[in-house]
Amino acid sequence: MNVDLMRKIDHHLGIPLTFVSTYVLKTLYWLKGKKPTTPKNILFVELSEMGSTIIADPAMKRAQKVFDANLFFVIFSKNKPSLDLLNTIPQENIFTLCEDNLFTLMRDAVRYLFWCRKNRIDTAIDLELFSRVSALLTGFSGANNRIGYHNFHGEGLYRGEMLTHKVSYNPHIHIAKNFMALIHALEAPKPEVPYAKVLISDDHIRLDQVTFSDDEKAFVHQKVADCYADYDRDAHELVLINPNASDLLPQRRWPKANFIALMQQVLTQYPNALVLITGAPNEREEAQQLLEQVDHERCINFAGQLKLLQMPILYSIARLMVTNDSGPGHFSAITPLKTFVLFGPETPKLYGSLGNSTPIFAGLACSPCVSAANHRKTPCTEPVCMNAITVDTVFKQVQIELNY
């Protein structure tokens, strides 16, 4: 299913389903007399954003440490590889939903109900802000503790009232701190309205860093050499360019002409720079088109050369990366790679990378234009906010790093 179809299903089916489910679940739990219990098997629900699985990692690790609990996760199948980057959730504890069409989604939703009972899920934490599907999955998980975001008196998306711990989403702090607030709600010694009346510092949302063996690095170096025969790992500086962004919000893409001009400037002024255009296998053709327009021997189409789990190895040996606001900006955060992330429809104050990252944001009056109140869907068809980020602005930032 494409993104717009999924949003329509979530709206037209989600609203009546969450409304009815609210009263069904309240009746069932009242009849059974269920009350909050000590968390032992904690399920995290996050379906559609690969980068969010990285941002949520500090919260998941805190839940594991505080409660000595088993962690579980439910996610769309195409996004599962992002969970494997930090390996916080055991493979056998991950449930994937196939979102190919409505039938497969409903089929897997039924399977999910039995899976939750089999694993004795006692706590479900809904990380989503915009999805009614995730609200339903949380509500029908069978968990006594159900934690998530609630609108209270605010405007916004109706997602029913199936939570035992209602947390107020704070649009003024980073999403990683909002995720951490869900865990603090679970830790609260007594009921609160709203939950999570705590201070969450930057130290609480630091990501664990990953390291790689010499053999793993040598494998990636060889992949680069296979694409560029004159590659010298000691002489060349790898500059990564990620021109792609999720279809969830295509307005996040910087103009292709700008990426082309940026790559040409880097290659012209830095003879030791080797520019790699990265991306998934299905983005290889688009990367090739960019390569042909750059027209330089030290520009390489590297899209599809590595699996997602191998990309952090590349990040660990590269000098820097310039990327749209998308998954790679978050995946690189588990390595020391200097990353420049281009923001427009969203703001780095809420969604910035937790790594060694510098956000580049024009800050127009209309930007950011997506939020929890509009299902992250903008009416904008001409993302001036991205066009307003000039090539010179980005190149000056890149120069600082390459001259260091």
PDB file of N, CA and C in Angstrom, residues 269-270 319-320 395-404:
ATOM      1  N   GLN A 269      37.537  21.095  -5.372  1.00  0.00           N
ATOM      2  CA  GLN A 269      38.409  21.738  -4.395  1.00  0.00           C
ATOM      3  C   GLN A 269      39.181  20.762  -3.514  1.00  0.00           C
ATOM      4  N   TYR A 270      38.768  19.499  -3.503  1.00  0.00           N
ATOM      5  CA  TYR A 270      39.453  18.517  -2.654  1.00  0.00           C
ATOM      6  C   TYR A 270      39.853  17.304  -3.493  1.00  0.00           C
ATOM      7  N   ARG A 319      34.542  10.166   6.106  1.00  0.00           N
ATOM      8  CA  ARG A 319      34.890  11.439   6.746  1.00  0.00           C
ATOM      9  C   ARG A 319      33.635  12.225   7.127  1.00  0.00           C
ATOM     10  N   LEU A 320      32.652  12.247   6.222  1.00  0.00           N
ATOM     11  CA  LEU A 320      31.434  12.990   6.523  1.00  0.00           C
ATOM     12  C   LEU A 320      30.312  12.528   5.607  1.00  0.00           C
ATOM     13  N   PHE A 395      28.113  23.847   1.562  1.00  0.00           N
ATOM     14  CA  PHE A 395      29.530  23.651   1.243  1.00  0.00           C
ATOM     15  C   PHE A 395      30.436  24.270   2.305  1.00  0.00           C
ATOM     16  N   LYS A 396      30.046  25.416   2.843  1.00  0.00           N
ATOM     17  CA  LYS A 396      30.853  26.044   3.896  1.00  0.00           C
ATOM     18  C   LYS A 396      30.946  25.146   5.120  1.00  0.00           C
ATOM     19  N   GLN A 397      29.851  24.461   5.441  1.00  0.00           N
ATOM     20  CA  GLN A 397      29.881  23.521   6.569  1.00  0.00           C
ATOM     21  C   GLN A 397      30.789  22.332   6.258  1.00  0.00           C
ATOM     22  N   VAL A 398      30.695  21.835   5.033  1.00  0.00           N
ATOM     23  CA  VAL A 398      31.533  20.704   4.613  1.00  0.00           C
ATOM     24  C   VAL A 398      33.007  21.110   4.633  1.00  0.00           C
ATOM     25  N   GLN A 399      33.293  22.325   4.178  1.00  0.00           N
ATOM     26  CA  GLN A 399      34.671  22.811   4.171  1.00  0.00           C
ATOM     27  C   GLN A 399      35.278  22.808   5.573  1.00  0.00           C
ATOM     28  N   ILE A 400      34.519  23.247   6.546  1.00  0.00           N
ATOM     29  CA  ILE A 400      35.011  23.283   7.924  1.00  0.00           C
ATOM     30  C   ILE A 400      35.495  21.898   8.343  1.00  0.00           C
ATOM     31  N   GLU A 401      34.717  20.882   7.992  1.00  0.00           N
ATOM     32  CA  GLU A 401      35.091  19.514   8.377  1.00  0.00           C
ATOM     33  C   GLU A 401      36.265  19.003   7.576  1.00  0.00           C
ATOM     34  N   LEU A 402      36.277  19.242   6.267  1.00  0.00           N
ATOM     35  CA  LEU A 402      37.352  18.725   5.419  1.00  0.00           C
ATOM     36  C   LEU A 402      38.669  19.468   5.639  1.00  0.00           C
ATOM     37  N   ASN A 403      38.601  20.700   6.111  1.00  0.00           N
ATOM     38  CA  ASN A 403      39.826  21.469   6.359  1.00  0.00           C
ATOM     39  C   ASN A 403      40.400  21.225   7.740  1.00  0.00           C
ATOM     40  N   TYR A 404      39.624  20.536   8.564  1.00  0.00           N
ATOM     41  CA  TYR A 404      40.031  20.324   9.958  1.00  0.00           C
ATOM     42  C   TYR A 404      41.200  19.327  10.047  1.00  0.00           C
TER      43      TYR A 404
END
